[in-house]
Coordinates of C-alpha atoms in Angstrom, one line a residue:
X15 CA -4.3 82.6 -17.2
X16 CA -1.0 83.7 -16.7
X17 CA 2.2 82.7 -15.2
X18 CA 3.9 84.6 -11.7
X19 CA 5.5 87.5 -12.3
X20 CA 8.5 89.5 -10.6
X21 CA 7.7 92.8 -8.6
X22 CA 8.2 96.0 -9.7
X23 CA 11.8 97.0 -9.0
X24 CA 10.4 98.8 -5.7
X25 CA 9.5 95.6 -3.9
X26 CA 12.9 94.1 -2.5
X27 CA 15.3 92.4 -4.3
X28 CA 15.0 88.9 -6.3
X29 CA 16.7 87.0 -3.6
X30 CA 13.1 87.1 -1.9
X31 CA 11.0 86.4 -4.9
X32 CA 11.2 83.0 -6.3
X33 CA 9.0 83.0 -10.5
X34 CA 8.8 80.0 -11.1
X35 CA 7.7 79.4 -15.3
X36 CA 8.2 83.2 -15.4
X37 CA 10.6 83.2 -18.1
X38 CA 13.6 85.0 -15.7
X39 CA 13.4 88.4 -15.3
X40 CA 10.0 90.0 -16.8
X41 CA 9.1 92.7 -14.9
X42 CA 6.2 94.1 -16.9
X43 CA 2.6 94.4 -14.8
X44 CA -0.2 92.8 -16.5
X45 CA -3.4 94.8 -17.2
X46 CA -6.2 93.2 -15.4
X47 CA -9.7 93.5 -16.5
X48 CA -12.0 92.8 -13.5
X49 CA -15.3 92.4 -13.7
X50 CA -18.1 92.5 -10.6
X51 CA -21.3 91.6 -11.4
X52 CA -24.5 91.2 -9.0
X53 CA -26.5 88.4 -8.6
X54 CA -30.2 88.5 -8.3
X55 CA -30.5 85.1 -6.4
X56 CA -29.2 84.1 -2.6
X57 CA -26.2 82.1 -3.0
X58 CA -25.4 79.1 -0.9
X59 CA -21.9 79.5 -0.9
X60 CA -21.0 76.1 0.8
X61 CA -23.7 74.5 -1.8
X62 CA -21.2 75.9 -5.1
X63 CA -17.7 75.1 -4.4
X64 CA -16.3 73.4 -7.4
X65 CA -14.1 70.4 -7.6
X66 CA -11.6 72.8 -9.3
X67 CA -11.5 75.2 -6.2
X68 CA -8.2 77.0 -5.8
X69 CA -9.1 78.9 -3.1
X70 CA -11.5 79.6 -0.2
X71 CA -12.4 82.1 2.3
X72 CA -15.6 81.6 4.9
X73 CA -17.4 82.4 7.6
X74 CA -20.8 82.0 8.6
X75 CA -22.2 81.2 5.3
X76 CA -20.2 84.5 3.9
X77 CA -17.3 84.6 1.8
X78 CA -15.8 83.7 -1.2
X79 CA -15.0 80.7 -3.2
X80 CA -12.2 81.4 -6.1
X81 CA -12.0 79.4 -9.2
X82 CA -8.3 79.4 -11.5
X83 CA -5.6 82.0 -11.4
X84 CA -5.7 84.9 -13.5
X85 CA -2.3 86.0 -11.8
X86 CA -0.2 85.1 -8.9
X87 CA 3.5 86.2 -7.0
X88 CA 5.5 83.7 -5.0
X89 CA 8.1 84.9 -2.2
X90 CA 10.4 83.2 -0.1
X91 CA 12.7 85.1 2.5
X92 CA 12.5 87.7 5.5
X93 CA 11.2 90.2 3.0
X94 CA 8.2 87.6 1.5
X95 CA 5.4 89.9 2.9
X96 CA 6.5 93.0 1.5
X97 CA 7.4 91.6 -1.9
X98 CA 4.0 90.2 -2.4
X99 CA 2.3 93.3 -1.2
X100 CA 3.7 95.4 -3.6
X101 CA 3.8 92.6 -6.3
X102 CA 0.4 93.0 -5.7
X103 CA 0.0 96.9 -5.3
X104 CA 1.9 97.2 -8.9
X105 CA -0.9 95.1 -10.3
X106 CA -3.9 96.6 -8.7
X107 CA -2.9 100.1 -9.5
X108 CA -3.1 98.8 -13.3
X109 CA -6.0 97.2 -13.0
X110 CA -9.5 98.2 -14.6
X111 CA -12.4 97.2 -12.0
X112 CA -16.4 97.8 -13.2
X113 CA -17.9 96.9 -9.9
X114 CA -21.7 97.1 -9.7
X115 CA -21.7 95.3 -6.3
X116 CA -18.9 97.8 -4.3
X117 CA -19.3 96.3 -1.7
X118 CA -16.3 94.1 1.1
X119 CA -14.6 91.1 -1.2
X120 CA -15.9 92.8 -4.2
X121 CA -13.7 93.9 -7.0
X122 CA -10.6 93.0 -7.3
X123 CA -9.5 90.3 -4.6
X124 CA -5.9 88.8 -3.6
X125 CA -6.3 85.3 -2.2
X126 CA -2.4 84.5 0.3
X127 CA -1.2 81.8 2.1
X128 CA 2.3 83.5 3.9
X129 CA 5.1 80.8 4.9
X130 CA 6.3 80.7 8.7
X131 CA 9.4 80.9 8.6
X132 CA 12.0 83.3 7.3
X133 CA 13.9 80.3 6.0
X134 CA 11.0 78.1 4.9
X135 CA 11.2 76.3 1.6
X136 CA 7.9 76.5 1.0
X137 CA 7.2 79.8 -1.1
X138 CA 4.4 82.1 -0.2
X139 CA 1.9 83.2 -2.6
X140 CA -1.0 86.1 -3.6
X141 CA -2.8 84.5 -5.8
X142 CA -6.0 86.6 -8.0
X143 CA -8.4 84.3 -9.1
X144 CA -10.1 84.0 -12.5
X145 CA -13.1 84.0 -11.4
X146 CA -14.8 84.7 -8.1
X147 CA -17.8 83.7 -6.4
X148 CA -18.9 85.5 -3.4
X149 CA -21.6 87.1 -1.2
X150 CA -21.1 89.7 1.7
X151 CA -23.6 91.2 3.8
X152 CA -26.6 89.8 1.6
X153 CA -25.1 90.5 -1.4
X154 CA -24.4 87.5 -4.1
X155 CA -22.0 88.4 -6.5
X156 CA -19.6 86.8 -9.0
X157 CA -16.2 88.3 -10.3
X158 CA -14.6 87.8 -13.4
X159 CA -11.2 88.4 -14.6
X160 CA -9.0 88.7 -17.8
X161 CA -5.3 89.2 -18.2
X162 CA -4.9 91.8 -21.1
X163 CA -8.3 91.3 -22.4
X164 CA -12.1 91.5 -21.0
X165 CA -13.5 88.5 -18.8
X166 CA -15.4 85.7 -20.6
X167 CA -18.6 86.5 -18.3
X168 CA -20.3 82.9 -18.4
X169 CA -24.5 82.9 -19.6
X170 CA -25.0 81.3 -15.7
X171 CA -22.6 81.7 -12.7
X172 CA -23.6 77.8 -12.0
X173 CA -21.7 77.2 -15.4
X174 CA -18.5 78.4 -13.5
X175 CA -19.8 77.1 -9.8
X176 CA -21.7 73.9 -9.6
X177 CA -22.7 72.0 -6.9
X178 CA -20.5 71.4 -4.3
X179 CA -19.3 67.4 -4.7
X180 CA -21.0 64.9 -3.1
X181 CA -19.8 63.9 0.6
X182 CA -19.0 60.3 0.3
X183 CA -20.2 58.2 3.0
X184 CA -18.8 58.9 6.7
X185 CA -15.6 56.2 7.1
X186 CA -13.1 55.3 9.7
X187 CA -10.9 54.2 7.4
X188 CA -8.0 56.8 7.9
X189 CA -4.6 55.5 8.6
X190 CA -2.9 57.8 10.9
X191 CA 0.7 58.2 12.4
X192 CA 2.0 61.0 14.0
X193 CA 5.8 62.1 14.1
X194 CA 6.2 61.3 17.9
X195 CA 4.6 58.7 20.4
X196 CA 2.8 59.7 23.0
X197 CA 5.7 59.1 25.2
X198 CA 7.9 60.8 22.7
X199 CA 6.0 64.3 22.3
X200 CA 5.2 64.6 26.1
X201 CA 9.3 63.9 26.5
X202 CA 10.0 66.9 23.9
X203 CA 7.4 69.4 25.8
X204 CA 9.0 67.8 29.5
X205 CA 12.6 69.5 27.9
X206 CA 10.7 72.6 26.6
X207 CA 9.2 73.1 30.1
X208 CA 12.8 72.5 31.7
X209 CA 14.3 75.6 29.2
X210 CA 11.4 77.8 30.4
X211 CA 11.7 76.9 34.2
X212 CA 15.8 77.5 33.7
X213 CA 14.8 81.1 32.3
X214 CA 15.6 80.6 28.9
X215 CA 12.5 81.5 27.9
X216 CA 9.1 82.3 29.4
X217 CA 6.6 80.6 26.5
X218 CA 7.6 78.2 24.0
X219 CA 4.6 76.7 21.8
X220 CA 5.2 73.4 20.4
X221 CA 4.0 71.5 17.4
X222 CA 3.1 68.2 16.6
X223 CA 2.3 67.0 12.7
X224 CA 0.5 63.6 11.9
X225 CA 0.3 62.4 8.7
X226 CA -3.5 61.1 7.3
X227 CA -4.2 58.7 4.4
X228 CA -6.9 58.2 3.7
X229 CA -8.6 55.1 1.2
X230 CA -10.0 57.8 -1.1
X231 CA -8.9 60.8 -3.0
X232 CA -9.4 63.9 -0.8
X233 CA -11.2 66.7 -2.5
X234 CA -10.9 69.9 -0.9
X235 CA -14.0 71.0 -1.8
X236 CA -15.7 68.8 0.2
X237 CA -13.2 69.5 3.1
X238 CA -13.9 72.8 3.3
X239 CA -17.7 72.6 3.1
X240 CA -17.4 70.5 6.0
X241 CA -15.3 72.4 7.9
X242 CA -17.4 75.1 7.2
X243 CA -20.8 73.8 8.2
X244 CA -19.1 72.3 11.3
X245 CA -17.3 75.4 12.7
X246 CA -19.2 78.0 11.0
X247 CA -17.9 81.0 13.4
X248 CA -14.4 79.7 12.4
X249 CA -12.6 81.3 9.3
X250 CA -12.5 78.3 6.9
X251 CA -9.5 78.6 4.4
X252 CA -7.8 77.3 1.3
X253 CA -4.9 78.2 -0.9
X254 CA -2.1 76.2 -2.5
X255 CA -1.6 73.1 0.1
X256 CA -2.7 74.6 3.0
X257 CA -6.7 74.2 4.1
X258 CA -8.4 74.4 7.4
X259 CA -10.9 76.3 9.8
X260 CA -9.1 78.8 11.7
X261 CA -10.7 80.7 15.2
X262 CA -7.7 83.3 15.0
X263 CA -7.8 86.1 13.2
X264 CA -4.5 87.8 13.5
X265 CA -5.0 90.9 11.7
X266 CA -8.3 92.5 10.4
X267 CA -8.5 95.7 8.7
X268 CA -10.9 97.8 7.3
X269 CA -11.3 101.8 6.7
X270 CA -8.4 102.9 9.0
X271 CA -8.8 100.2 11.5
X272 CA -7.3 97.0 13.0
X273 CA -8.9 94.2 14.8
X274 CA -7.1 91.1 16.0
X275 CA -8.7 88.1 18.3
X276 CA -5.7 86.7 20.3
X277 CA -6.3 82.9 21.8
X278 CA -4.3 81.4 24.1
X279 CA -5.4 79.0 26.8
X280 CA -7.4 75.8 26.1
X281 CA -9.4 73.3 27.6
X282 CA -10.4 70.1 25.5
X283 CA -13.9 69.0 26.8
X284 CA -14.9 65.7 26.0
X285 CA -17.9 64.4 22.8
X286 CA -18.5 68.0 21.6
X287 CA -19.8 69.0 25.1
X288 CA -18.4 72.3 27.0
X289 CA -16.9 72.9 30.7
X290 CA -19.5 73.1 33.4
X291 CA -19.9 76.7 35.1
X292 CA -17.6 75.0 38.3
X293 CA -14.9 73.9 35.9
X294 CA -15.7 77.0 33.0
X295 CA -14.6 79.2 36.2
X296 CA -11.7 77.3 37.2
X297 CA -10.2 77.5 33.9
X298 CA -11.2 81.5 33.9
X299 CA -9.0 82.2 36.9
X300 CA -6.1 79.6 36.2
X301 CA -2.8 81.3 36.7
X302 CA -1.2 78.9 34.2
X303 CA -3.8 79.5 31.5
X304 CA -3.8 83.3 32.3
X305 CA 0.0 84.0 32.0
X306 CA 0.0 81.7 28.5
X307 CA -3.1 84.4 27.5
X308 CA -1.0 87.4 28.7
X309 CA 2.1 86.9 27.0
X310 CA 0.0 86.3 23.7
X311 CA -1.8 89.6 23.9
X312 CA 1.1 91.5 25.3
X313 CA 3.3 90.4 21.7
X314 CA 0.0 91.4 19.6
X315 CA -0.2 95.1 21.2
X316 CA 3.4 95.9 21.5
X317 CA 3.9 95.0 17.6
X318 CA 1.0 97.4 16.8
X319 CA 2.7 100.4 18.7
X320 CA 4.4 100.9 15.7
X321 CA 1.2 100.6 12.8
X322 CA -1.4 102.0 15.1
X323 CA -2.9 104.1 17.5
X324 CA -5.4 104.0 20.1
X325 CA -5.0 100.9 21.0
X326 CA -8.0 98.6 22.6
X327 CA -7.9 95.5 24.6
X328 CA -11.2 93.6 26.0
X329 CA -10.9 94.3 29.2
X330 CA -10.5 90.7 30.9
X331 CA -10.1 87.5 28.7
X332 CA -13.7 85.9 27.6
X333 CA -13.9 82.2 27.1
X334 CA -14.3 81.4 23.0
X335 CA -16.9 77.8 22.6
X336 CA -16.3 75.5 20.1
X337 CA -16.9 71.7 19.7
X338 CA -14.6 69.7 22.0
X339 CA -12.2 73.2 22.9
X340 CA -13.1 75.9 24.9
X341 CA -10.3 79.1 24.5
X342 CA -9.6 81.9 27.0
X343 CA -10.1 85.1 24.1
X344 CA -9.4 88.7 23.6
X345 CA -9.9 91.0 21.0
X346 CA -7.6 94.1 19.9
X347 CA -8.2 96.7 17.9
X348 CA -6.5 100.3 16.8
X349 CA -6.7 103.0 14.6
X350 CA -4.3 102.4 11.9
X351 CA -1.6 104.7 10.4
X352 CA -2.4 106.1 6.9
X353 CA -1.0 104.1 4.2
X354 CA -0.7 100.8 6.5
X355 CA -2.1 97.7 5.0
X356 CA -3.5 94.1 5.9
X357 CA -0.3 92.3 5.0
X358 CA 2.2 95.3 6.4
X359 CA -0.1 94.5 10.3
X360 CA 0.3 90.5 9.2
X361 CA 3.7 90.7 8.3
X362 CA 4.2 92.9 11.7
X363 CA 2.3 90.6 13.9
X364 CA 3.6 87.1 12.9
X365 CA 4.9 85.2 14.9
X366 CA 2.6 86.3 17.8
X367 CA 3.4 84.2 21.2
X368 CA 0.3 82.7 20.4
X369 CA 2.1 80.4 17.9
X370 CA 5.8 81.3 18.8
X371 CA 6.6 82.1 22.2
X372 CA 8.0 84.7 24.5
X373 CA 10.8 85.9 23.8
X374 CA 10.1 85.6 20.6
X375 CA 14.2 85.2 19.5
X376 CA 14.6 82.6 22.4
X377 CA 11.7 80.6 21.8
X378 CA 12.0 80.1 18.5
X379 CA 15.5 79.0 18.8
X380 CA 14.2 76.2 21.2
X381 CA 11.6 75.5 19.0
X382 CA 13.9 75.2 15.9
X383 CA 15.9 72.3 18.5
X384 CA 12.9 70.1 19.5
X385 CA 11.0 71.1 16.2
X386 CA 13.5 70.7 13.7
X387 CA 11.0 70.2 10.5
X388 CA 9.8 73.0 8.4
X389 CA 6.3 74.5 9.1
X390 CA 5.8 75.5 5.8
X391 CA 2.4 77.2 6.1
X392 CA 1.2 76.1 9.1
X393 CA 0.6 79.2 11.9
X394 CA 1.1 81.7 9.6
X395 CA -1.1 84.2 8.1
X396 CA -3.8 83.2 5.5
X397 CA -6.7 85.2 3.9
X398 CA -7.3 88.0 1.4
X399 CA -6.8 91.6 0.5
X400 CA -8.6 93.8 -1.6
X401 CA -6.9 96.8 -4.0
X402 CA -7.3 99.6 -1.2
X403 CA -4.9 96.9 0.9
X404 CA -7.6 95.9 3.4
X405 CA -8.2 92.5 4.3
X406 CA -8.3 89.5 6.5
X407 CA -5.1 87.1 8.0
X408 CA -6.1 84.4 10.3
X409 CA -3.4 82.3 11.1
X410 CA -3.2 79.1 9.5
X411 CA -4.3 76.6 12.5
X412 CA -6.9 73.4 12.6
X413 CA -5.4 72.7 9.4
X414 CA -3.5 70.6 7.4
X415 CA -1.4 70.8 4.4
X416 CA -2.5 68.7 1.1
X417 CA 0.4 66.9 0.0
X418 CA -1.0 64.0 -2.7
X419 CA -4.2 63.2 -3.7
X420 CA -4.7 60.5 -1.0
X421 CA -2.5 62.0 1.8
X422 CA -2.3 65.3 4.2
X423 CA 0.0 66.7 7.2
X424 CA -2.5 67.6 10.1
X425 CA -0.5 69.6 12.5
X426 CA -1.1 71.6 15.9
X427 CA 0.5 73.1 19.0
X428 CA 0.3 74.2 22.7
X429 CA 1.5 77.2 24.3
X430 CA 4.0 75.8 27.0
X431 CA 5.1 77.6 30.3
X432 CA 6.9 76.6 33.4
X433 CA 3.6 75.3 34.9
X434 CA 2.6 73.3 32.2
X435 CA 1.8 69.3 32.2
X436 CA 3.5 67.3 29.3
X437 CA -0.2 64.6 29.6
X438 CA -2.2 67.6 29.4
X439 CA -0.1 69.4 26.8
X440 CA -0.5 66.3 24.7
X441 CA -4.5 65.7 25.2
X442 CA -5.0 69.5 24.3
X443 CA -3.0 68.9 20.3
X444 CA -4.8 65.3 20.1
X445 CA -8.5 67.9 20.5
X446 CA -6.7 70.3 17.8
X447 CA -6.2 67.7 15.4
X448 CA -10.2 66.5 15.9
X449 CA -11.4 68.9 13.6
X450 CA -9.4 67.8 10.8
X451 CA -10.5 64.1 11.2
X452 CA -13.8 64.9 11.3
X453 CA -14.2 66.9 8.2
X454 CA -11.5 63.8 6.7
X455 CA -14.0 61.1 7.6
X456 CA -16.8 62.9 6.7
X457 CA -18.5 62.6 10.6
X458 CA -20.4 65.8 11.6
X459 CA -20.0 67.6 15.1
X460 CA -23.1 68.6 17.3
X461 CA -24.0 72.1 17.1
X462 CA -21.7 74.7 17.5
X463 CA -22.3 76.3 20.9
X464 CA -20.1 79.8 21.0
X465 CA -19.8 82.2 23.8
X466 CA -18.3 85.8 22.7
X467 CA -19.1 89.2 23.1
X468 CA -20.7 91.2 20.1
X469 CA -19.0 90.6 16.8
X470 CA -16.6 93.5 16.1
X471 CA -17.2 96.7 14.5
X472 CA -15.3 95.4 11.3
X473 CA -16.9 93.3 8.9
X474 CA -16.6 89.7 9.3

């Protein structure tokens, strides 16, 4: 394994790039030797993800599950997203891949977890794992990697990627405090309403965090594979300190095209139910729910205008089923510019009004006031790219970030405008959080009921 290195001199300058155990100023690219081999056997991914896991991407039983780090970049500042990609470019082009499989997540594979903020401590990081375990389309596979030598290719991949841990019996015994009161967080979204009604802005989203301890160690592993069994149309996530099960996929990119699933509008519906076909059209038509949707779709396709081409927008919002939320959804897509990548759409995309607000200078300066803590990873974009630059960035919501064995930071947000109701506002982060607690306590949801149109053309 190897430590993070520096970019090549064509990424932007150090002041952006923080190495930590990098020895200063090493700017040579490591050779990696990657390794794809097939597997003759169905994989059940959520069945094989080791108590080691450093990283995690699923959906629908599909994925990957990433074991070590053969190499890793971490960046800090405005220019984070373009430092890692070409950290990452530098390395790629360098790389010698033997992949029998060929086929999406194959190969050589970036895991990232971006930071929010321009000024967040937090760094951000691309992270290639040392080994891989993955299946797309049908296909098992497992990827191996060596730094400046071939892979170690183990006699079994169950030798790399046992059996998921053991889920510990269900337990209420969380202790759980958010930042605010009640009373508290429905007084910060009263004053956020007051700036939008006074024209200062016309959407602010607003974030709550609540911290979780819980009696036991909490293992990621067996997080995510509830997370994933529970919300298995979700993307379910993990890097670093952030994990969660994400229904936003911000920028999607595959063969010269771009797909993006905006939410924004939200009814919390009671015991993992779902709105009646009275109330399911009520919130269809809702003027407040509809000009929150609009000025999240509007940010997504007037930040592609500059990537893309061709631009597509489902033609009225649909509504997006999961337990205990219902979302008002649309999906964008494009043909992409030659030579665009995942990260360069990410990078352009984030902050959507989905998670920022409209505009997006004023909103976040009013979020900065009533929100003064950093979001570290929370909302931004999390996923994968491959060596071509494809990949996948949802942004980082229903999630929390890891911060001691015992202890995590859940944290979610509402999309605010000058008709919104601070009780309501509340109720709906309260039904964000749920997920979170469930897969903490180890309780599962009913089925997952999910209304959508066909899945896109890209590859999920």
């Amino acid at each position: 394994m190897s430590d993070p290195i520096l970019p090549p001199e064509t990424a932007e300058p150090a002041e952006s790039v923080e190495t930590p155990g990098s020895g200063g100023t090493a700017s040579a690219v490591p050779s990696l030797i990657v390794r794809t081999l097939r597997l003759d056997e169905t994989v059940d991914l959520l069945g094989h993800i080791p108590l080691a896991v450093s990283g995690a991407w699923l959906r629908h039983g599909q994925g990957m599950v990433a074991l070590g780090t053969a190499w890793s970049v971490q960046t800090v500042g405005p220019h984070r997203f373009a430092a890692a990609s070409a950290a990452f470019q530098a390395v790629a082009a360098a790389a010698r891949v033997d992949d029998e499989v060929r086929t999406r997540t194959s190969g050589l594979i970036a895991l990232g977890s971006f930071s929010y903020a321009d000024t967040s401590q937090r760094s951000s990081r691309l992270m290639v794992p040392s080994a891989l375990l993955g299946v797309h389309d049908g296909e098992s596979f497992l990827t191996v990697v060596g730094v400046d030598e071939e892979p170690v290719v183990p006699t079994s991949w169950r030798d790399l990627f046992p059996s998921t841990p053991l889920q510990p019996p269900p337990s209420d015994e969380l202790e759980v405090e958010a930042d605010h009161t009640p009373d508290e967080y429905q007084a910060l979204v009263q004053e956020a309403v007051t700036e939008i009604r006074a024209g200062r802005a016309e959407k602010v989203v607003l974030s709550e965090r609540t911290t979780v301890t819980a009696e036991h160690r909490i293992e990621p592993a067996v997080l995510l594979a509830n997370l994933a069994r529970d919300y298995p149309s979700t993307w379910v996530y993990h890097l670093d300190d952030v994990i969660g099960a994400s229904p936003e996929m911000l920028a999607q990119t595959e063969t010269g095209r771009v797909f993006s699933r905006v939410l924004a509008g939200t009814r919390p519906v009671a015991d993992d139910g779902e709105l009646d076909e009275v109330d399911r059209r009520a919130f269809r038509s809702d003027a407040k729910e509809l000009s929150e949707h609009a000025f999240a779709v509007d940010s997504v396709v007037e930040r592609l205008a500059g990537l893309a081409e061709d631009i597509d927008v489902s033609p009225e919002p649909f509504v997006l089923r999961l337990p205990g939320l219902e979302h008002l959804a649309s999906d964008v897509s494009a043909r992409l510019r030659s030579g665009t990548t995942s990260v360069d759409v990410a990078s352009r995309l984030h902050p959507s009004a989905a998670v920022s607000g409209t505009p997006r200078e004023a909103a976040d300066e009013i979020i900065a006031r009533l929100e003064p803590h950093d979001r570290g990873g929370y909302a931004s974009p999390v996923g994968w790219m491959d060596a071509a630059g494809d990949g996948q960035w949802a942004i980082a919501l229903r999630m929390a970030h890891l911060n001691a064995q015992r202890v995590v930071t859940l944290q979610a947000g509402g999309g605010l405008v000058a008709a919104s109701d601070p009780v309501s506002e509340h109720a709906e982060v309260l039904a964000k959080c749920r997920p979170m607690l469930r897969a903490l306590r180890g309780t599962p949801t009913a089925s997952e009921i999910e209304e959508t149109p066909p899945e896109p053309l890209l590859g999920a």
